[in-house]
């Protein structure tokens, strides 16, 4: 929706004249996605900063220590027994240890995190590009979204775990990484140890912490409430949280 709204602002002096624009507004979801991808350049990079810009402290928000016995047992053992599952619509499901993830290609980026609650902070993140992990798993051609299942139980019905999702555009974006280091140190528990998502062109709540399982799907309909994430399903937040 916000794609069309933005386009409306950008192109409002042409609305009356252009037949193509009327079509854009009326031809629905598929075209909406096409507009989003092409005209709004979701391939652009988020701004990157330098060491001099680093915030003195990167705070924690939401869960800071998962109240989950299984997670606590993994943490007590330095996450040596932790694995990341990659499954769903992939030809080659994976189970990756931290050692395996750290042996993969590494990307480091200094970016600004923006939380809807009204705070921002600049930090340095290192991790493996999500594209690399997905390519290893061979997503099927009809795969459209990547769902992130987390290790922290949330308040509310069924004490569900935190979850989030992104589309393939963001999943294969070069700045989308599975981060294991924050400011050159192992990711602290408060910030999502041992592995969290960085999806730099979206707001903080999309950056799922405490990853346990990545699920590739063709539709979000079957994931919990169907809106693609904990905040989207329970609190009306937008699924595409573009900055
Ligand atoms: N699993 C999980 N991921 C999460 C959250 C959470 O509570 N649980 N909070 C989200 C929100 S709202 C923000 S702003 C960031 C905060 O990341 P930080 O704790 O490293 O600051 O994580 C996001 N990812
Ligand atoms: Mo947030």
Coordinates of C-alpha atoms in Angstrom, one line a residue, residues 85 145-149 163-166 211 213-217 219-220 223 228:
X85 CA 17.8 -25.0 10.5
X145 CA 9.2 -15.3 1.4
X146 CA 11.7 -16.1 4.2
X147 CA 10.4 -16.6 7.7
X148 CA 12.6 -16.3 10.8
X149 CA 11.7 -18.3 13.8
X163 CA 8.9 -14.5 14.3
X164 CA 9.3 -12.2 11.3
X165 CA 9.5 -12.5 7.5
X166 CA 10.9 -10.7 4.5
X211 CA 17.3 -17.2 15.3
X213 CA 15.0 -21.7 12.2
X214 CA 14.6 -20.2 8.7
X215 CA 11.6 -21.3 6.7
X216 CA 11.2 -20.6 3.0
X217 CA 7.6 -20.3 2.0
X219 CA 2.9 -17.6 1.0
X220 CA 2.6 -16.1 4.5
X223 CA 2.3 -18.6 9.3
X228 CA 4.1 -12.2 8.5

